[in-house]
Short mmCIF file of C-alpha atoms in Angstrom, two decimals:
data_model
loop_
_atom_site.label_atom_id
_atom_site.label_comp_id
_atom_site.label_asym_id
_atom_site.label_seq_id
_atom_site.Cartn_x
_atom_site.Cartn_y
_atom_site.Cartn_z
CA MET A 845 0.00 0.00 0.00
CA ALA A 846 1.43 3.37 -0.96
CA TYR A 847 1.43 6.20 1.57
CA GLN A 848 -1.91 8.00 1.94
CA LEU A 849 0.18 11.01 2.84
CA TYR A 850 -0.73 13.00 -0.24
CA ARG A 851 -4.50 12.88 0.21
CA ASN A 852 -4.33 16.01 2.37
CA THR A 853 -2.76 18.20 -0.26
CA THR A 854 -4.36 20.73 -2.59
CA LEU A 855 -4.55 18.12 -5.32
CA GLY A 856 -5.65 15.32 -3.03
CA ASN A 857 -8.29 17.44 -1.30
CA SER A 858 -9.75 18.61 -4.60
CA LEU A 859 -10.02 15.00 -5.67
CA GLN A 860 -11.72 14.03 -2.43
CA GLU A 861 -14.20 16.90 -2.71
CA SER A 862 -15.05 15.96 -6.28
CA LEU A 863 -15.54 12.34 -5.30
CA ASP A 864 -17.80 13.39 -2.42
CA GLU A 865 -19.95 15.40 -4.86
CA LEU A 866 -20.26 12.41 -7.15
CA ILE A 867 -21.23 10.23 -4.19
CA GLN A 868 -23.83 12.78 -3.11
CA SER A 869 -25.38 12.80 -6.56
CA GLN A 870 -25.37 8.99 -6.53
CA GLN A 871 -23.19 8.83 -9.64
CA ILE A 872 -20.59 6.58 -8.02
CA THR A 873 -20.53 4.28 -5.03
CA PRO A 874 -18.38 5.07 -1.97
CA GLN A 875 -16.48 1.86 -2.70
CA LEU A 876 -15.51 3.17 -6.10
CA ALA A 877 -14.42 6.49 -4.55
CA LEU A 878 -12.09 4.57 -2.20
CA GLN A 879 -10.64 2.73 -5.19
CA VAL A 880 -10.03 6.06 -6.92
CA LEU A 881 -8.24 7.39 -3.88
CA ARG A 882 -6.05 4.29 -3.68
CA GLN A 883 -5.12 4.70 -7.33
CA PHE A 884 -4.38 8.36 -6.61
CA ASP A 885 -2.01 7.30 -3.81
CA LYS A 886 -0.13 4.95 -6.12
CA ALA A 887 0.02 7.49 -8.92
CA ILE A 888 1.20 10.42 -6.88
CA ASN A 889 3.82 8.36 -5.00
CA SER A 890 5.27 7.00 -8.21
CA ALA A 891 5.12 10.38 -9.95
CA LEU A 892 6.98 12.16 -7.20
CA ALA A 893 9.55 9.38 -7.02
CA GLN A 894 10.17 9.06 -10.75
CA ARG A 895 9.19 12.25 -12.53
CA VAL A 896 10.29 15.02 -10.18
CA ARG A 897 13.92 16.06 -10.55
CA ASN A 898 14.24 19.59 -9.16
CA ARG A 899 15.79 20.38 -5.84
CA VAL A 900 14.68 22.90 -3.21
CA ASN A 901 16.73 23.87 -0.17
CA PHE A 902 15.15 25.21 2.95
CA ARG A 903 16.47 26.61 6.18
CA GLY A 904 14.69 27.73 9.32
CA SER A 905 14.65 27.32 13.08
CA LEU A 906 13.14 24.21 14.61
CA ASN A 907 10.20 24.81 16.89
CA THR A 908 9.07 21.23 17.56
CA TYR A 909 9.70 17.74 16.25
CA ARG A 910 7.99 14.39 16.64
CA PHE A 911 8.80 10.85 15.53
CA CYS A 912 6.12 8.21 15.93
CA ASP A 913 5.03 5.30 13.70
CA ASN A 914 8.04 6.05 11.50
CA VAL A 915 6.63 9.46 10.57
CA TRP A 916 8.53 12.65 11.30
CA THR A 917 6.54 15.82 11.96
CA PHE A 918 8.44 19.11 12.19
CA VAL A 919 7.28 22.65 12.80
CA LEU A 920 9.79 25.24 11.63
CA ASN A 921 9.73 29.01 12.04
CA ASP A 922 11.06 31.76 9.77
CA VAL A 923 11.84 29.41 6.91
CA GLU A 924 13.42 30.33 3.58
CA PHE A 925 12.65 27.99 0.69
CA ARG A 926 15.33 28.45 -1.90
CA GLU A 927 15.28 27.21 -5.43
CA VAL A 928 17.74 28.35 -8.07
CA THR A 929 15.03 30.46 -9.60
CA GLU A 930 13.36 31.98 -6.56
CA LEU A 931 13.16 32.48 -2.81
CA ILE A 932 10.09 32.15 -0.59
CA LYS A 933 9.95 33.18 3.06
CA VAL A 934 7.41 31.75 5.48
CA ASP A 935 6.79 32.33 9.19
CA LYS A 936 5.71 28.82 10.01
CA VAL A 937 5.82 25.56 8.14
CA LYS A 938 4.71 22.08 9.19
CA ILE A 939 6.55 19.20 7.56
CA VAL A 940 5.18 15.66 7.65
CA ALA A 941 7.69 13.15 6.31
CA CYS A 942 7.44 9.40 5.73
CA ASP A 943 10.34 7.07 5.07
CA GLY A 944 11.35 7.09 1.42
CA LYS A 945 13.37 3.90 1.41
CA ASN A 946 11.04 1.53 3.17
CA THR A 947 7.41 1.95 2.21
CA GLY A 948 6.28 -1.11 4.17
CA SER A 949 6.33 -4.88 3.77
CA ASN A 950 3.39 -5.16 1.37
CA THR A 951 4.26 -2.50 -1.15
CA THR A 952 2.66 -2.89 -4.52
CA GLU A 953 4.57 -1.50 -7.46
CA MET B 579 22.19 38.86 44.81
CA ASP B 580 22.56 42.49 43.76
CA GLN B 581 22.18 43.86 47.24
CA ASN B 582 25.25 42.02 48.37
CA ASN B 583 27.65 43.73 45.99
CA SER B 584 28.51 46.51 48.38
CA LEU B 585 29.91 44.11 50.95
CA PRO B 586 33.26 42.36 50.72
CA PRO B 587 32.73 38.75 49.63
CA TYR B 588 33.47 37.21 52.97
CA ALA B 589 30.73 39.16 54.68
CA GLN B 590 28.03 38.33 52.18
CA GLY B 591 26.97 35.22 54.00
CA LEU B 592 26.19 37.31 57.04
CA ALA B 593 24.04 39.81 55.23
CA SER B 594 21.95 37.44 53.14
CA PRO B 595 18.33 38.20 53.94
CA GLN B 596 17.20 34.70 53.10
CA GLY B 597 19.33 33.32 55.85
CA ALA B 598 20.47 30.48 53.66
CA MET B 599 23.51 30.40 55.88
CA THR B 600 22.89 31.14 59.51
CA PRO B 601 25.64 33.54 60.59
CA GLY B 602 27.92 32.24 63.26
CA ILE B 603 27.80 28.62 62.21
CA PRO B 604 31.12 27.57 60.71
CA ILE B 605 30.06 26.07 57.42
CA PHE B 606 33.63 26.41 56.34
CA SER B 607 36.72 26.49 58.37
CA PRO B 608 40.18 25.53 57.14
CA MET B 609 39.85 22.28 59.04
CA MET B 610 36.76 20.95 57.34
CA PRO B 611 36.92 18.83 54.22
CA TYR B 612 35.75 20.34 50.98
CA GLY B 613 32.57 18.36 50.69
CA THR B 614 30.48 19.99 53.38
CA GLY B 615 28.32 22.89 52.42
CA LEU B 616 28.53 22.15 48.73
CA THR B 617 26.26 19.13 48.74
CA PRO B 618 22.61 20.06 48.41
CA GLN B 619 20.42 20.19 51.49
CA PRO B 620 18.44 17.05 52.33
CA ILE B 621 15.47 17.14 50.01
CA GLN B 622 11.93 17.01 51.35
CA ASN B 623 10.23 14.77 48.88
CA THR B 624 7.30 16.85 47.72
CA ASN B 625 5.09 14.95 45.34
CA SER B 626 3.48 18.08 44.00
CA LEU B 627 4.95 18.92 40.64
CA SER B 628 4.86 22.64 41.34
CA LEU B 629 7.72 24.27 39.51
CA LEU B 630 7.49 27.47 41.51
CA GLU B 631 8.56 25.89 44.77
CA GLU B 632 11.18 23.89 42.87
CA GLN B 633 12.71 27.08 41.50
CA GLN B 634 12.60 28.81 44.87
CA ARG B 635 14.46 25.95 46.45
CA GLN B 636 16.89 25.98 43.54
CA GLN B 637 17.62 29.68 44.02
CA GLN B 638 18.23 29.25 47.72
CA GLN B 639 20.62 26.42 47.09
CA GLN B 640 22.40 28.32 44.33
CA GLN B 641 23.00 31.20 46.71
CA ALA B 642 24.18 28.82 49.39
CA GLN B 643 26.46 27.12 46.88
CA GLN B 644 27.92 30.36 45.59
CA GLN B 645 28.57 31.63 49.08
CA ALA B 646 29.97 28.25 50.01
CA GLN B 647 32.28 28.30 46.99
CA GLN B 648 33.50 31.78 47.86
CA GLN B 649 34.11 30.67 51.41
CA GLN B 650 35.86 27.58 50.12
CA GLN B 651 38.26 29.72 48.16
CA GLN B 652 38.79 31.94 51.20
CA ALA B 653 39.50 28.83 53.28
CA VAL B 654 41.88 27.53 50.64
CA ALA B 655 43.71 30.84 50.50
CA ALA B 656 43.90 31.08 54.29
CA VAL B 657 45.33 27.57 54.53
CA GLN B 658 47.88 28.37 51.86
CA GLN B 659 48.92 31.59 53.47
CA SER B 660 49.44 29.86 56.80
CA THR B 661 51.45 27.06 55.20
CA SER B 662 53.55 29.46 53.24
CA GLN B 663 54.47 31.23 56.41
CA GLN B 664 55.90 28.00 57.72
CA ALA B 665 57.34 26.57 54.50
CA THR B 666 60.41 27.93 52.82
CA PRO B 667 59.72 30.65 50.28
CA GLY B 668 61.07 28.44 47.48
CA ALA B 669 58.38 25.84 47.98
CA SER B 670 55.59 28.20 47.16
CA GLY B 671 56.78 28.74 43.61
CA GLN B 672 53.65 27.19 42.18
CA THR B 673 51.07 28.89 44.33
CA PRO B 674 47.92 29.63 42.42
CA GLN B 675 46.50 33.08 42.10
CA LEU B 676 44.17 32.94 45.07
CA PHE B 677 46.34 35.19 47.20
CA HIS B 678 44.58 38.47 47.44
CA SER B 679 44.82 41.16 50.01
CA GLN B 680 41.35 40.50 51.31
CA THR B 681 42.27 37.24 53.01
CA LEU B 682 43.34 37.60 56.59
CA THR B 683 46.33 35.72 57.81
CA THR B 684 46.06 36.02 61.52
CA ALA B 685 42.38 36.47 62.38
CA PRO B 686 39.99 33.52 62.19
CA LEU B 687 37.77 33.41 59.10
CA PRO B 688 34.85 35.78 59.34
CA GLY B 689 31.60 33.95 59.55
CA THR B 690 33.04 31.33 61.84
CA THR B 691 32.57 31.34 65.54
CA PRO B 692 35.87 31.71 67.39
CA LEU B 693 36.22 28.02 68.23
CA TYR B 694 39.93 28.46 68.65
CA PRO B 695 40.84 31.00 71.28
CA SER B 696 44.21 31.90 69.79
CA PRO B 697 44.25 34.77 67.32
CA MET B 698 46.51 32.88 64.89
CA THR B 699 44.82 30.69 62.30
CA PRO B 700 45.59 27.30 63.80
CA MET B 701 47.48 24.79 61.70
CA THR B 702 47.07 21.75 63.91
CA PRO B 703 47.22 18.67 61.66
CA ILE B 704 43.51 17.94 61.47
CA THR B 705 43.44 18.70 57.73
CA PRO B 706 42.71 15.59 55.70
CA ALA B 707 45.25 16.56 53.03
CA THR B 708 48.95 16.53 53.78
CA PRO B 709 49.66 19.92 55.37
CA ALA B 710 52.66 20.62 53.19
CA SER B 711 50.80 20.27 49.88
CA GLU B 712 48.93 23.16 48.33
CA SER B 713 45.48 22.82 46.82
CA SER B 714 45.20 23.36 43.14
CA GLY B 715 43.00 26.41 42.93
CA ILE B 716 41.31 24.76 39.97
CA VAL B 717 37.68 23.78 40.34
CA PRO B 718 36.37 21.09 38.01
CA GLN B 719 33.25 22.21 36.13
CA LEU B 720 30.28 19.86 35.97
CA GLN B 721 29.41 18.94 32.41
CA ASN B 722 26.72 16.30 32.70
CA ILE B 723 24.40 14.88 35.33
CA VAL B 724 22.41 11.67 34.85
CA SER B 725 19.49 11.08 37.17
CA THR B 726 16.51 8.76 37.44
CA VAL B 727 13.05 9.17 38.85
CA ASN B 728 9.98 6.98 39.10
CA LEU B 729 6.74 8.55 37.90
CA GLY B 730 4.86 5.83 39.74
CA CYS B 731 2.38 4.79 37.07
CA LYS B 732 2.35 2.82 33.83
CA LEU B 733 2.56 4.97 30.74
CA ASP B 734 1.25 4.59 27.21
CA LEU B 735 4.28 5.58 25.18
CA LYS B 736 2.43 5.94 21.90
CA THR B 737 0.02 8.47 23.43
CA ILE B 738 2.93 10.39 24.86
CA ALA B 739 4.81 10.38 21.55
CA LEU B 740 1.76 11.51 19.61
CA ARG B 741 0.66 14.30 21.93
CA ALA B 742 3.82 15.68 23.52
CA ARG B 743 6.16 18.01 21.69
CA ASN B 744 9.79 17.18 20.92
CA ALA B 745 9.38 13.45 21.38
CA GLU B 746 10.72 10.46 19.45
CA TYR B 747 9.42 6.93 19.74
CA ASN B 748 10.73 4.07 17.64
CA PRO B 749 9.81 0.87 19.51
CA LYS B 750 11.65 -1.29 16.96
CA ARG B 751 14.90 0.37 17.93
CA PHE B 752 14.42 1.38 21.56
CA ALA B 753 11.55 0.78 23.95
CA ALA B 754 11.32 4.32 25.34
CA VAL B 755 10.16 7.78 24.36
CA ILE B 756 13.07 10.20 23.94
CA MET B 757 11.92 13.68 24.91
CA ARG B 758 13.86 16.92 25.08
CA ILE B 759 13.31 20.30 26.67
CA ARG B 760 15.20 23.50 26.05
CA GLU B 761 15.46 24.87 29.58
CA PRO B 762 17.37 23.26 31.25
CA ARG B 763 18.70 21.75 28.05
CA THR B 764 18.21 18.06 28.76
CA THR B 765 17.04 14.78 27.27
CA ALA B 766 14.79 12.27 29.00
CA LEU B 767 14.17 8.60 28.32
CA ILE B 768 10.67 7.72 29.43
CA PHE B 769 9.78 4.05 29.78
CA SER B 770 6.39 2.40 29.84
CA SER B 771 6.97 1.24 33.41
CA GLY B 772 6.86 4.88 34.48
CA LYS B 773 10.58 5.13 35.12
CA MET B 774 12.53 7.95 33.57
CA VAL B 775 16.18 8.86 33.01
CA CYS B 776 17.14 12.52 32.71
CA THR B 777 20.51 13.45 31.16
CA GLY B 778 22.40 16.53 30.08
CA ALA B 779 21.91 18.91 33.00
CA LYS B 780 24.90 20.90 34.26
CA SER B 781 23.98 20.87 37.96
CA GLU B 782 22.10 18.76 40.49
CA GLU B 783 19.31 21.28 40.87
CA GLN B 784 18.95 21.68 37.12
CA SER B 785 18.67 17.92 36.77
CA ARG B 786 15.93 17.81 39.37
CA LEU B 787 14.11 20.75 37.84
CA ALA B 788 14.28 19.21 34.39
CA ALA B 789 12.99 15.88 35.69
CA ARG B 790 10.08 17.71 37.28
CA LYS B 791 9.32 19.46 33.99
CA TYR B 792 9.19 16.13 32.17
CA ALA B 793 6.97 14.71 34.88
CA ARG B 794 4.67 17.66 34.50
CA VAL B 795 4.46 17.12 30.72
CA VAL B 796 3.45 13.53 31.34
CA GLN B 797 1.00 14.60 34.01
CA LYS B 798 -0.63 17.13 31.68
CA LEU B 799 -1.21 14.35 29.15
CA GLY B 800 -3.50 12.73 31.68
CA PHE B 801 -1.30 10.22 33.48
CA PRO B 802 -1.28 10.23 37.32
CA ALA B 803 2.44 11.01 37.43
CA LYS B 804 4.24 11.33 40.76
CA PHE B 805 7.86 12.19 41.53
CA LEU B 806 9.25 9.25 43.47
CA ASP B 807 12.85 8.35 44.36
CA PHE B 808 14.65 11.04 42.40
CA LYS B 809 18.31 10.05 42.47
CA ILE B 810 21.39 11.37 40.79
CA GLN B 811 23.18 8.39 39.29
CA ASN B 812 26.25 9.92 37.70
CA MET B 813 28.07 13.24 37.54
CA VAL B 814 30.75 14.19 35.04
CA GLY B 815 33.20 17.03 35.50
CA SER B 816 36.14 18.37 33.55
CA CYS B 817 39.01 20.73 34.09
CA ASP B 818 42.41 21.76 32.81
CA VAL B 819 45.61 21.60 34.82
CA LYS B 820 47.23 23.93 32.27
CA PHE B 821 50.40 21.92 31.75
CA PRO B 822 51.22 18.87 29.60
CA ILE B 823 51.47 15.48 31.32
CA ARG B 824 53.78 12.49 30.85
CA LEU B 825 51.16 9.75 30.64
CA GLU B 826 53.79 7.03 30.12
CA GLY B 827 55.42 7.92 33.41
CA LEU B 828 52.09 7.98 35.18
CA VAL B 829 51.09 4.56 33.96
CA LEU B 830 54.45 3.11 35.04
CA THR B 831 54.23 4.31 38.61
CA HIS B 832 50.48 3.95 39.12
CA GLN B 833 49.88 0.83 37.09
CA GLN B 834 47.44 -0.65 39.60
CA PHE B 835 45.11 2.27 38.95
CA SER B 836 45.93 3.30 35.39
CA SER B 837 45.32 1.88 31.98
CA TYR B 838 46.91 3.65 29.03
CA GLU B 839 46.60 2.25 25.53
CA PRO B 840 47.42 5.10 23.14
CA GLU B 841 46.53 2.98 20.11
CA LEU B 842 43.06 2.44 21.50
CA PHE B 843 42.36 5.74 23.19
CA PRO B 844 44.59 8.77 23.65
CA GLY B 845 43.69 9.29 27.29
CA LEU B 846 44.93 7.50 30.36
CA ILE B 847 42.11 5.90 32.35
CA TYR B 848 42.80 6.31 36.05
CA ARG B 849 40.48 4.40 38.38
CA MET B 850 40.79 6.06 41.74
CA ILE B 851 39.78 3.90 44.70
CA LYS B 852 38.85 6.57 47.16
CA PRO B 853 36.69 8.25 46.13
CA ARG B 854 35.58 5.78 43.49
CA ILE B 855 35.98 7.99 40.45
CA VAL B 856 37.32 7.32 36.99
CA LEU B 857 39.52 10.03 35.53
CA LEU B 858 40.48 10.40 31.88
CA ILE B 859 43.80 12.17 31.78
CA PHE B 860 45.10 13.58 28.52
CA VAL B 861 48.51 14.71 27.38
CA SER B 862 47.24 18.26 26.99
CA GLY B 863 46.49 18.49 30.68
CA LYS B 864 42.76 18.22 30.36
CA VAL B 865 41.11 15.91 32.86
CA VAL B 866 37.63 14.39 32.76
CA LEU B 867 36.21 12.97 36.00
CA THR B 868 33.21 10.69 36.05
CA GLY B 869 31.37 8.20 38.21
CA ALA B 870 30.49 10.54 41.04
CA LYS B 871 27.23 10.42 42.92
CA VAL B 872 27.87 13.75 44.64
CA ARG B 873 29.77 16.88 43.60
CA ALA B 874 32.22 16.53 46.47
CA GLU B 875 33.58 13.28 45.04
CA ILE B 876 34.57 15.09 41.85
CA TYR B 877 36.34 17.82 43.80
CA GLU B 878 38.01 15.34 46.13
CA ALA B 879 39.21 13.16 43.25
CA PHE B 880 40.71 16.14 41.49
CA GLU B 881 42.47 17.35 44.61
CA ASN B 882 43.88 13.85 45.01
CA ILE B 883 45.15 13.59 41.42
CA TYR B 884 46.51 17.10 41.10
CA PRO B 885 49.75 16.61 43.07
CA ILE B 886 50.33 13.35 41.20
CA LEU B 887 49.89 15.12 37.87
CA LYS B 888 52.22 17.90 38.93
CA GLY B 889 54.83 15.24 39.50
CA PHE B 890 54.48 14.13 35.88
CA ARG B 891 54.51 17.53 34.32
CA LYS B 892 56.24 17.61 30.94
CA THR B 893 59.08 20.09 30.64
#
C-alpha cells in the first residue's frame, strides 16, 4: 500500500471533494471512490519518485519535532525555501515526512 | 544577589536576607573537608509537581552554593597563606593566584565562631590533606548529570509520543520515548513502566528541575504522574591543569590504577579507589572525571590527582 500522505494536499483534497460530490449525486458508489483514492495514492507516490527532478533547499529554526510510527513531523519558524530560480519566506511551516526507502512490507509497485 | 555587591565577599553570607547560611555557624573552616556545604540540602520529597517551589528551592541552594564556593576559596587561601608562612619561600613557587589582600592571615575566618581561642589561624594537623601540599586552585566544572526518577504509574508511550512536543518513539529500535526540553537543556528517556532517566543537566538542581518538567508534561497528558525516588546516578566534570602530562610515566608508577593504551584511546584511564571515580587524563592536561554520585567526590578526586599530575609535568 502506498502512503496516503498525499490525500491532504491541494490536489488530493480537490479530488476528495469531487468524489464526495459524485457520491452525493449517486453517480458513483463510496467503494468506487475509495478505489479512486487508492489509485491516486499509487500514482502520486510513483510520480513524485520518478518524474520530479528539481531540488529545493530550505532553512529555518526548529520549533518542535515528533517521531512516531516512523513518521517525522516538524514545525519550523522563519523558513526560507530556496530554489535556483526563486526564494520564498514563510513564518511557520509544518513538515510531515514518511520514510522514502522503506514503504512497508506489502508495497505494490 | 545584587544587594550584596557593596559588601566584601566574605561578609556576604552574614548579610543574606534569606538566611540560607545562619551567621555564626562555621560552614567552612580551614579544618573541614571540601565536601560539606557544597552538597545540596536534604530534600523534602514533595510529590506536588509545582515548579514554583522547585525554582525557589533551587535559588536558595544556588545562593548557598555560591557563598559556600566563595568561602571555600577563602578557606583555601587562608590555609595556603598559613602554610607558606611555615614553609620555605622556594616551595611556594607554584602557588595559584588565590592570594589576594582580602584574606586575613592572623584572624579567624569571618563567619566562623571563634572556636579556637588563639588569634593565629591554627594549623594543627587535622586537615585531611597533607599539610605541606597546596590545593590546586582549579575547580572542576560539571558537564553532565544523569538522574533517574519513578513517575509511579504505567505509561502509554504511543500516546505520549503523539501528543507531547519534541518526542521520538521508535519501539523497533528502543523501547522508550526520547523527549527533550530546552530549559534546562536536557534529554529524558521515558519508559512504559513509568521510570525515567534525565541526562544533560549541568547541575544537580537543574537535573531535578528538568525531571520535574518532564513529569509535569506527562501529568498534563493525563497520566497520574508522581515524583518518586529522584536520584542522581552519575556526575561528570572536567578541568584543565594547564600543563602537559607524561602519561607514560604515570602509567608506570600507578599501574594498579591506570590503563593507558594510546593505540586504543589517547587518554589515560585512572580508576581512583577513594573516592571511586574514573579520571580520563590527557597529554594536553585536560582531565575528565566521572562516576560521582555527589559533587564533592569530583572535587576530592581532582584534589587527590593534582599533586600526582604535577609530578608528571612535561618540561
